[in-house]
Amino acid sequence: MKKHLVRIIIAVMLFTLNVGCAGSNPDSESDSKSGSVSAASSSIHIDSNSKQVSVADYGVVADSFESAKANTGALKKLIKSCPEGSTINFSSGKYYFASDRGCISIASKKSLSLVGDNAVIINTSFDPTVPVTDKTYHDSMTVDIYNSENIRIEGLDFDYYRYTQVCGTIVEKDTGKTVIEVDPRFIDGTDKPAITGKEIATAVAVLDKNGAAIYDYCAVDKYDSWLDGNKLYIIGSFGEVGKDAVVRFNISTAPEFYAQAVSSLTVERVHSYSAPGETFFMSGEGNSNFNFKQVIIAPPEGAAWRWGSNVDGIFLNCMRGEVNVIDCKFVGMGDDSLNVHSSAAKVISVDGDKITLNYGYDNSAVNSTWAQKGDVLRIYKEDFAVAATATVAKIKGNVLTVTVTSGAISAGDYVENESLSPRVNVENTTVNGGRARAFLIQTDNVTIKNCTISNLGLAGIIISPDLRRWYEMGPSENIIVSGCTFDNVCAMRSDNCKGAIFTASSHDGWATNNIIHKNITVTGNCFSNISVPALNFNSVDGLTVKNNTYAAGVLPPVTSNCVNTVIE
């Protein structure tokens, strides 16, 4: 499902800030306070004292689908011209944009805010009938932020002009074919332009009555499908007759929000209604200190579609500093609501104090920004036995000069940069419905507090690195889960479903003989409607489980290869 991660992580996010067909608002007057814009001008002037700017004064038009291309050009020009400390305001209305490597591109800016007042940003470029290519990939990207600091996005809603999925009920199955009766709103175009049957179906999830995925299927390329009236025919055998299904389109496309080399990002009071890829994909080295407050990733109330995102809600890779997810809501995630990790590097060669590193997932050279001078490295064998520790003295391309502080480094070892393990705080957040997990944790110093997690195909929380498929780091220390409610998770009952909360050494539950996690505390949580053990811990040194409540039928905690445990 995440083949596209390779392309994003190794790509250098350069921006072409071409100006578009922006025109001035004929009803507005320009002066030294508000700045000026001209249809014939290739640039705009904003007085350095102007900190509050309205997009309406600079050629961005609300409630006009025909203005999508012009809006993109005008907004890019405005963002580029804004001085440090500016706030760009969107008044009430729907703002249509045509993505040009992002409908909203923010590059090399400091202290910039985008603030909405009942404003909706709509991406018109994503087309579910067009295959994902290098050219079309970025059409689905709505917000692209690069090499910037102190960026705030507040009070804006985001959506796509076309459907990113179709939902309905399985009414027929025969040899090699499944028939889904589609919600009529997808056919008559009630919410968005009607589907045509030519959409590229790349994944199918079959749901229980509460919206948890109980079967999940993902195509290598696509599933052949066609529409006949209100029935969608898909080649393949999926689920059971009578069950609801979600068919996702083009899930290997770009995310809705992308950030690279961004320091201090705040996303607050933002509602994303749908996303063909990840909603927030913050990847590549250089990101630090992100805050998500009152963020909702969910369809609007009563919408035809059921999932807020086709892939992850918030995907964070190779970050520094701290991540806060406070008072957020995730409804219907195609993958994890929150995934925090760094990328494992593999030692290709050792030459004295120099080690050459490639990424584990695709064997490409690590970025020169994967490490900084002074970073602490932990080196593992494939079974997570610690081989060495080291500090970084110098970086040149993918060759690091290191000072080994313990053990020895060999070709074939895997390397975790411990400096790319942000602290994480998740509070008062709701996750309801979807295919995968609520929180996939692969970092240290994590607090998950007072959250409600329900109706998921896989675990509520998994604490696990992975060197078998995804090459994500790392083993975790100092994890606290308290005051949370878990209901109807692990609904798939697959081999990946080991517990509502479980620790392992790979995402599929594979267990090493080595103890890799440390200091995990699970207290005051409630568990109900779970067919596997509520808690399943492997490879933990320092486990405390106290004052949890288990509803009738929920299996008690299970441990293996754990030491220094307290379970009450």
XYZ file of C-alpha atoms in Angstrom:
568
model
C 0.000 0.000 0.000
C 2.844 2.427 0.710
C 4.990 2.036 -2.365
C 4.683 5.777 -2.820
C 6.545 6.446 0.441
C 9.801 5.703 -1.325
C 9.135 8.427 -3.839
C 8.200 10.991 -1.204
C 10.975 10.322 1.282
C 13.836 10.487 -1.201
C 12.398 13.359 -3.227
C 13.810 16.836 -2.742
C 10.781 19.066 -2.402
C 11.684 22.021 -4.613
C 8.972 24.390 -5.606
C 8.237 26.174 -8.836
C 6.578 29.344 -7.699
C 5.195 30.370 -11.075
C 2.667 33.094 -10.876
C -0.775 32.331 -12.258
C -3.546 34.333 -13.851
C -4.244 36.412 -10.775
C -6.314 39.510 -11.064
C -7.275 42.245 -8.679
C -10.649 42.461 -7.041
C -12.405 45.283 -8.913
C -14.420 46.113 -5.802
C -11.379 46.690 -3.600
C -9.029 49.644 -3.407
C -5.316 49.246 -2.841
C -3.408 51.481 -0.472
C -0.193 51.398 1.506
C -1.840 49.354 4.251
C -3.447 46.574 2.251
C -0.887 46.311 -0.556
C -1.664 46.104 -4.251
C -2.104 43.618 -7.050
C -2.589 44.047 -10.772
C -3.761 41.601 -13.402
C -0.919 42.719 -15.628
C 1.677 42.531 -12.887
C 3.967 39.554 -12.359
C 4.390 40.412 -8.681
C 2.496 42.075 -5.882
C 3.464 44.517 -3.202
C 2.514 44.067 0.432
C 3.586 46.747 2.826
C 5.925 45.357 5.470
C 3.636 46.782 8.168
C 0.643 44.817 6.896
C 0.294 41.726 9.048
C -3.369 40.888 8.321
C -4.085 40.097 4.677
C -7.349 38.990 3.046
C -7.109 36.667 0.050
C -10.095 38.471 -1.485
C -7.943 41.581 -1.924
C -5.373 39.678 -3.959
C -7.366 37.861 -6.597
C -8.519 34.711 -4.753
C -12.235 34.263 -5.460
C -14.676 32.300 -3.306
C -17.516 30.112 -4.598
C -16.229 29.940 -8.177
C -15.186 26.572 -9.590
C -14.059 28.298 -12.782
C -11.496 30.305 -10.773
C -9.580 27.232 -9.546
C -6.504 27.750 -11.713
C -6.413 31.506 -11.209
C -6.895 31.068 -7.463
C -3.849 28.807 -7.283
C -1.644 31.323 -9.053
C -2.944 34.256 -7.051
C -2.492 32.528 -3.703
C 1.033 31.335 -4.521
C 1.958 34.883 -5.481
C 0.433 36.235 -2.285
C 2.189 33.722 -0.028
C 5.521 34.403 -1.691
C 5.128 38.147 -1.159
C 3.985 38.091 2.483
C 6.521 39.410 4.999
C 7.447 37.543 8.153
C 4.652 37.528 10.733
C 1.796 37.775 8.224
C -1.655 36.232 8.614
C -3.516 35.359 5.416
C -7.276 35.307 6.011
C -9.955 33.356 4.148
C -13.484 34.642 4.711
C -16.551 32.414 4.487
C -16.972 30.426 1.277
C -15.689 27.558 -0.854
C -12.304 28.176 -2.455
C -11.531 25.979 -5.455
C -7.912 25.364 -6.418
C -6.130 23.438 -9.183
C -3.069 21.769 -7.710
C 0.315 22.824 -9.074
C 2.482 20.670 -6.813
C 0.095 21.764 -4.092
C -2.869 24.093 -4.151
C -1.261 25.963 -1.261
C 2.535 26.047 -1.479
C 4.566 27.524 1.360
C 8.304 27.630 0.767
C 11.068 29.297 2.784
C 8.691 31.286 4.983
C 8.883 32.324 8.638
C 5.985 33.007 10.986
C 3.158 32.700 8.478
C -0.449 31.900 9.387
C -3.353 30.813 7.172
C -6.630 31.388 8.998
C -10.169 30.629 7.886
C -13.622 31.764 8.971
C -16.050 29.101 7.739
C -13.862 28.645 4.659
C -13.421 25.385 2.731
C -10.404 24.679 0.508
C -11.323 22.307 -2.350
C -8.781 20.495 -4.513
C -10.148 20.081 -8.044
C -7.135 18.328 -9.578
C -7.361 14.827 -8.128
C -8.971 12.512 -10.677
C -9.745 8.961 -9.495
C -9.984 7.728 -13.097
C -6.390 8.697 -13.987
C -3.523 6.324 -13.055
C -0.929 7.649 -10.643
C 2.241 8.642 -12.469
C 5.143 10.923 -11.620
C 3.257 13.670 -13.440
C -0.176 13.143 -11.879
C 1.056 12.140 -8.425
C 1.153 15.652 -6.974
C -2.294 16.593 -8.264
C -3.824 15.290 -5.052
C -1.576 17.405 -2.833
C -3.427 20.351 -1.346
C -0.921 21.875 1.095
C 2.835 21.646 0.477
C 5.176 23.197 3.066
C 8.932 23.228 2.656
C 11.916 24.761 4.452
C 9.808 26.953 6.712
C 9.336 27.685 10.410
C 6.530 28.815 12.689
C 3.712 27.977 10.285
C 0.099 27.943 11.471
C -2.984 26.629 9.660
C -6.133 27.406 11.606
C -9.883 27.324 11.127
C -9.866 25.952 7.571
C -11.761 22.963 6.190
C -10.383 20.845 3.340
C -11.998 18.570 0.782
C -11.682 17.139 -2.732
C -13.998 18.011 -5.581
C -14.316 14.363 -6.652
C -14.989 11.239 -4.649
C -11.969 9.436 -3.229
C -13.960 6.275 -2.438
C -17.325 4.634 -2.985
C -19.427 2.853 -0.362
C -22.281 0.391 -0.481
C -23.513 -3.085 0.430
C -22.362 -6.395 -1.022
C -25.421 -7.931 -2.680
C -23.942 -10.723 -4.776
C -20.861 -12.908 -5.058
C -20.032 -15.537 -7.612
C -16.878 -17.051 -8.999
C -14.354 -14.280 -9.332
C -16.782 -11.357 -9.028
C -18.342 -9.246 -6.272
C -21.321 -6.918 -6.733
C -21.760 -3.887 -4.486
C -24.993 -1.906 -4.442
C -23.735 1.650 -4.221
C -25.264 4.376 -2.084
C -27.430 6.291 -4.608
C -25.766 9.596 -3.749
C -22.616 8.419 -5.515
C -24.681 7.887 -8.660
C -26.805 11.026 -8.701
C -24.015 13.382 -7.698
C -25.714 14.690 -4.560
C -22.507 15.630 -2.743
C -19.915 15.567 -5.539
C -19.803 14.749 -9.271
C -21.241 11.282 -9.849
C -18.905 8.329 -10.179
C -18.602 6.835 -13.664
C -17.381 3.299 -13.038
C -14.011 4.210 -14.548
C -12.479 5.033 -11.170
C -9.347 3.068 -10.300
C -10.286 0.758 -7.435
C -7.136 -0.103 -5.506
C -8.436 -1.389 -2.153
C -11.595 -2.926 -0.711
C -12.534 -3.097 2.962
C -15.548 -5.018 4.252
C -17.056 -3.702 7.484
C -18.977 -4.991 10.469
C -22.173 -3.248 11.569
C -20.181 -0.718 13.601
C -17.773 0.264 10.831
C -14.743 -1.812 11.800
C -12.957 -3.518 8.907
C -13.299 -7.297 9.150
C -11.810 -8.060 5.734
C -9.222 -6.039 3.847
C -7.950 -6.416 0.289
C -5.363 -4.349 -1.555
C -4.497 -4.747 -5.230
C -0.950 -4.847 -6.526
C -2.104 -2.427 -9.237
C -5.891 -2.170 -9.420
C -9.061 -4.221 -9.420
C -11.001 -4.376 -12.671
C -14.406 -2.860 -12.039
C -17.382 -1.343 -13.843
C -20.679 0.305 -13.016
C -24.106 -0.893 -14.161
C -26.866 1.318 -12.827
C -26.290 1.542 -9.090
C -24.248 -1.672 -8.925
C -20.471 -1.734 -8.918
C -18.951 -4.961 -10.250
C -15.426 -5.809 -9.088
C -13.347 -8.739 -10.263
C -12.413 -10.653 -7.111
C -14.112 -12.275 -4.147
C -14.559 -9.860 -1.249
C -16.197 -10.403 2.125
C -19.753 -11.581 2.640
C -23.130 -10.788 1.107
C -24.998 -8.310 3.265
C -21.887 -6.563 4.600
C -21.047 -2.949 3.877
C -17.913 -2.195 1.876
C -15.607 0.746 1.189
C -13.798 0.797 -2.160
C -10.870 3.226 -2.171
C -9.555 4.928 -5.309
C -5.891 5.562 -6.217
C -4.514 5.167 -2.698
C -0.864 5.374 -3.846
C -1.243 9.045 -4.651
C 0.212 12.059 -2.808
C -1.084 13.187 0.584
C -3.414 16.086 1.250
C -0.834 17.850 3.456
C 2.914 17.441 3.032
C 5.733 18.991 5.054
C 9.510 18.686 4.798
C 12.197 20.680 6.597
C 9.565 22.466 8.658
C 10.236 23.646 12.196
C 7.248 24.376 14.420
C 3.971 23.665 12.644
C 0.583 24.157 14.273
C -2.613 22.815 12.736
C -5.637 23.875 14.769
C -9.415 23.708 14.257
C -8.948 22.097 10.865
C -11.436 19.618 9.387
C -10.437 17.371 6.484
C -13.464 15.695 4.907
C -11.675 13.241 2.613
C -8.226 12.404 1.273
C -7.171 9.987 -1.492
C -3.795 9.330 0.184
C -2.635 10.213 3.669
C -4.217 13.305 5.178
C -1.031 14.555 6.859
C 2.221 13.082 5.560
C 5.147 14.759 7.272
C 8.181 12.903 6.044
C 11.801 13.318 5.180
C 14.335 14.618 7.664
C 14.201 18.168 8.927
C 10.758 18.380 10.539
C 10.445 19.256 14.239
C 7.856 20.242 16.814
C 4.383 19.724 15.338
C 1.098 20.475 17.105
C -2.313 19.148 16.057
C -5.172 20.664 18.067
C -8.874 20.093 17.453
C -8.107 18.493 14.106
C -10.929 16.415 12.637
C -10.347 13.883 9.880
C -13.845 12.635 9.103
C -16.564 12.869 6.472
C -19.126 15.596 7.087
C -22.157 14.478 9.024
C -24.485 12.412 6.817
C -22.098 12.209 3.841
C -22.272 9.313 1.382
C -18.663 8.318 2.006
C -17.649 6.703 5.302
C -13.899 7.155 5.662
C -12.113 10.419 6.314
C -8.823 9.273 4.798
C -7.900 6.526 2.352
C -4.588 5.920 4.122
C -3.082 7.295 7.374
C -4.513 10.240 9.238
C -1.188 11.633 10.548
C 2.005 9.991 9.295
C 5.206 11.330 10.862
C 8.619 10.067 9.791
C 12.111 11.143 10.930
C 10.974 13.991 13.157
C 12.798 15.754 15.947
C 11.484 17.458 19.037
C 7.876 16.965 20.118
C 4.496 16.032 18.669
C 1.195 16.941 20.325
C -2.162 15.536 19.222
C -4.803 17.144 21.424
C -8.620 17.011 21.227
C -8.563 15.455 17.746
C -11.028 13.148 16.013
C -10.430 10.457 13.401
C -13.350 8.708 11.695
C -12.754 5.980 9.121
C -9.035 5.682 8.482
C -7.725 3.537 5.646
C -4.554 3.036 7.696
C -3.289 4.223 11.089
C -4.746 7.352 12.632
C -1.282 8.261 13.952
C 1.996 6.641 12.893
C 5.240 7.967 14.404
C 8.585 6.465 13.408
C 11.963 7.019 11.804
C 13.487 5.185 8.857
C 16.018 2.435 9.493
C 19.321 2.744 7.667
C 21.415 -0.234 6.630
C 25.203 -0.310 6.851
C 26.545 -0.934 3.351
C 30.232 -0.710 4.215
C 32.606 0.175 7.049
C 35.926 1.921 6.432
C 37.623 2.807 9.690
C 35.447 5.396 11.375
C 33.333 5.912 8.250
C 30.086 4.045 7.577
C 28.093 4.180 4.350
C 24.331 4.008 4.840
C 21.375 3.225 2.601
C 17.716 3.215 3.556
C 16.526 -0.233 4.541
C 13.250 -0.099 2.648
C 14.624 0.485 -0.859
C 18.437 0.427 -0.547
C 18.777 4.014 -1.790
C 21.358 6.325 -0.234
C 20.165 8.067 2.908
C 19.693 11.800 2.656
C 22.520 13.947 3.922
C 20.022 15.378 6.426
C 19.285 11.939 7.961
C 21.774 12.793 10.717
C 23.433 15.820 12.265
C 26.693 16.231 14.091
C 26.250 15.001 17.639
C 23.334 12.656 16.920
C 23.322 9.388 18.834
C 23.086 6.194 16.785
C 22.047 2.758 17.961
C 23.110 -0.134 15.748
C 21.182 -3.412 15.635
C 21.409 -6.848 14.151
C 18.359 -7.958 12.203
C 16.898 -9.589 15.330
C 17.285 -6.306 17.255
C 20.285 -7.447 19.263
C 22.233 -4.265 20.010
C 25.544 -4.388 18.135
C 26.947 -0.939 18.914
C 26.286 2.668 19.810
C 27.946 5.680 18.220
C 27.805 9.448 17.853
C 27.980 11.341 14.576
C 31.079 13.470 14.002
C 30.637 14.388 10.325
C 28.251 13.833 7.438
C 29.023 13.845 3.735
C 26.234 12.513 1.562
C 25.369 9.054 2.878
C 28.794 8.583 4.481
C 28.951 9.263 8.216
C 32.091 9.665 10.249
C 31.249 8.290 13.692
C 32.751 7.765 17.110
C 31.861 4.287 18.321
C 31.014 4.404 22.030
C 30.309 0.685 22.495
C 30.447 -2.542 20.486
C 31.382 -2.763 16.819
C 29.623 -1.861 13.548
C 29.514 -4.326 10.655
C 28.175 -4.273 7.126
C 24.583 -5.512 7.140
C 23.724 -3.946 10.507
C 20.736 -1.623 10.879
C 21.016 1.869 12.304
C 18.528 3.935 14.277
C 19.129 7.653 14.713
C 17.780 8.136 18.223
C 17.590 11.887 17.651
C 14.752 11.199 15.193
C 12.519 9.890 17.990
C 10.192 12.733 18.991
C 8.319 12.907 22.257
C 4.610 12.314 21.665
C 1.613 13.475 23.674
C -1.885 12.319 22.647
C -4.801 13.513 24.768
C -8.616 13.519 24.599
C -8.614 12.125 21.084
C -11.275 9.908 19.479
C -10.656 7.212 16.876
C -13.722 5.462 15.470
C -13.925 3.083 12.524
C -11.342 1.966 10.028
C -9.007 -0.654 8.670
C -5.876 -0.504 10.795
C -4.738 0.830 14.170
C -5.371 3.975 16.140
C -1.748 4.638 17.109
C 1.409 2.976 15.792
C 4.206 4.009 18.130
C 7.882 3.607 17.214
C 9.495 6.296 19.325
C 10.319 7.114 22.970
C 8.638 9.155 25.699
C 4.990 8.804 24.696
C 1.876 9.650 26.720
C -1.556 8.550 25.478
C -4.216 9.834 27.838
C -8.030 9.908 27.991
C -8.622 8.691 24.430
C -11.584 6.729 23.033
C -10.669 4.048 20.496
C -13.333 1.898 18.840
C -14.327 -0.174 15.826
C -10.971 -0.913 14.244
C -9.818 -3.809 12.136
C -6.450 -4.048 13.920
C -5.107 -3.107 17.353
C -5.905 0.051 19.237
C -2.222 0.685 19.956
C 0.801 -1.186 18.637
C 4.280 -0.462 19.957
C 6.651 -2.028 17.483
C 9.515 -1.255 15.103
C 9.870 -3.279 11.914
C 12.875 -4.651 10.011
C 10.928 -7.250 8.055
C 8.859 -5.124 5.663
C 8.593 -1.412 6.450
C 12.037 -0.820 8.014
C 10.695 1.601 10.587
C 12.409 2.465 13.882
C 12.612 2.098 16.691
C 12.116 0.100 19.899
C 10.296 2.223 22.475
C 10.982 3.436 26.008
C 8.890 5.317 28.543
C 5.362 4.766 27.245
C 2.265 5.609 29.325
C -1.288 4.695 28.311
C -3.896 5.817 30.836
C -7.597 6.572 31.092
C -8.439 5.285 27.600
C -11.398 3.233 26.377
C -10.998 0.412 23.849
C -14.097 -1.153 22.266
C -14.432 -3.528 19.297
C -10.830 -3.376 18.140
C -8.960 -6.251 16.449
C -12.163 -6.979 14.540
C -10.305 -8.698 11.684
C -9.090 -11.467 13.998
C -6.072 -11.946 11.756
C -2.575 -12.977 12.777
C -1.785 -9.266 13.084
C -4.376 -8.872 15.847
C -2.588 -9.854 19.030
C -4.222 -7.466 21.492
C -5.973 -4.142 21.915
C -2.548 -2.910 23.037
C 0.429 -4.983 22.078
C 4.171 -4.771 21.761
C 6.298 -6.713 19.325
C 9.400 -6.440 17.168
C 7.557 -6.232 13.838
C 4.152 -5.006 12.741
C 2.966 -8.511 11.917
C 3.627 -9.666 15.465
C 6.920 -11.472 14.902
C 8.813 -11.732 18.188
C 12.561 -11.634 18.737
C 14.245 -13.359 21.652
C 15.822 -10.041 22.565
C 14.149 -7.625 24.953
C 13.832 -4.346 23.062
C 11.194 -2.159 24.797
C 11.558 -0.515 28.202
C 9.296 1.051 30.819
C 5.729 0.669 29.589
C 2.851 1.600 31.914
C -0.806 0.820 31.202
C -3.204 2.048 33.896
C -6.880 2.915 34.323
C -8.076 1.837 30.878
C -11.307 0.037 29.922
C -11.589 -2.830 27.426
C -14.758 -4.300 25.905
C -15.948 -6.367 22.913
C -12.506 -7.715 22.107
C -11.992 -11.331 21.039
C -8.226 -11.373 21.673
C -6.347 -10.545 24.880
C -6.848 -6.940 25.880
C -3.113 -6.615 26.453
C -0.368 -8.619 24.803
C 3.218 -7.707 25.629
C 6.395 -9.142 24.202
C 10.012 -8.095 24.737
C 9.549 -5.523 27.514
C 11.824 -4.686 30.410
C 9.804 -2.815 33.020
C 6.079 -3.411 32.480
C 3.404 -2.037 34.818
C -0.271 -2.931 34.297
C -2.661 -1.656 36.990
C -6.280 -0.656 37.607
C -7.616 -1.581 34.182
C -11.201 -2.749 33.643
C -12.029 -5.743 31.452
C -15.622 -6.360 30.351
C -17.101 -9.842 30.427
C -15.512 -12.108 27.836
C -12.352 -10.059 27.386
C -9.256 -12.179 27.841
C -6.729 -11.168 30.511
C -3.267 -9.738 29.748
C -0.649 -11.970 28.142
C 3.116 -11.528 28.404
C 6.100 -13.272 26.858
C 9.794 -12.527 27.093
C 9.169 -9.720 29.587
C 11.099 -8.948 32.771
C 10.467 -6.688 35.754
C 6.693 -6.841 35.362
C 3.896 -5.774 37.694
C 0.413 -6.893 36.617
C -2.548 -6.293 38.953
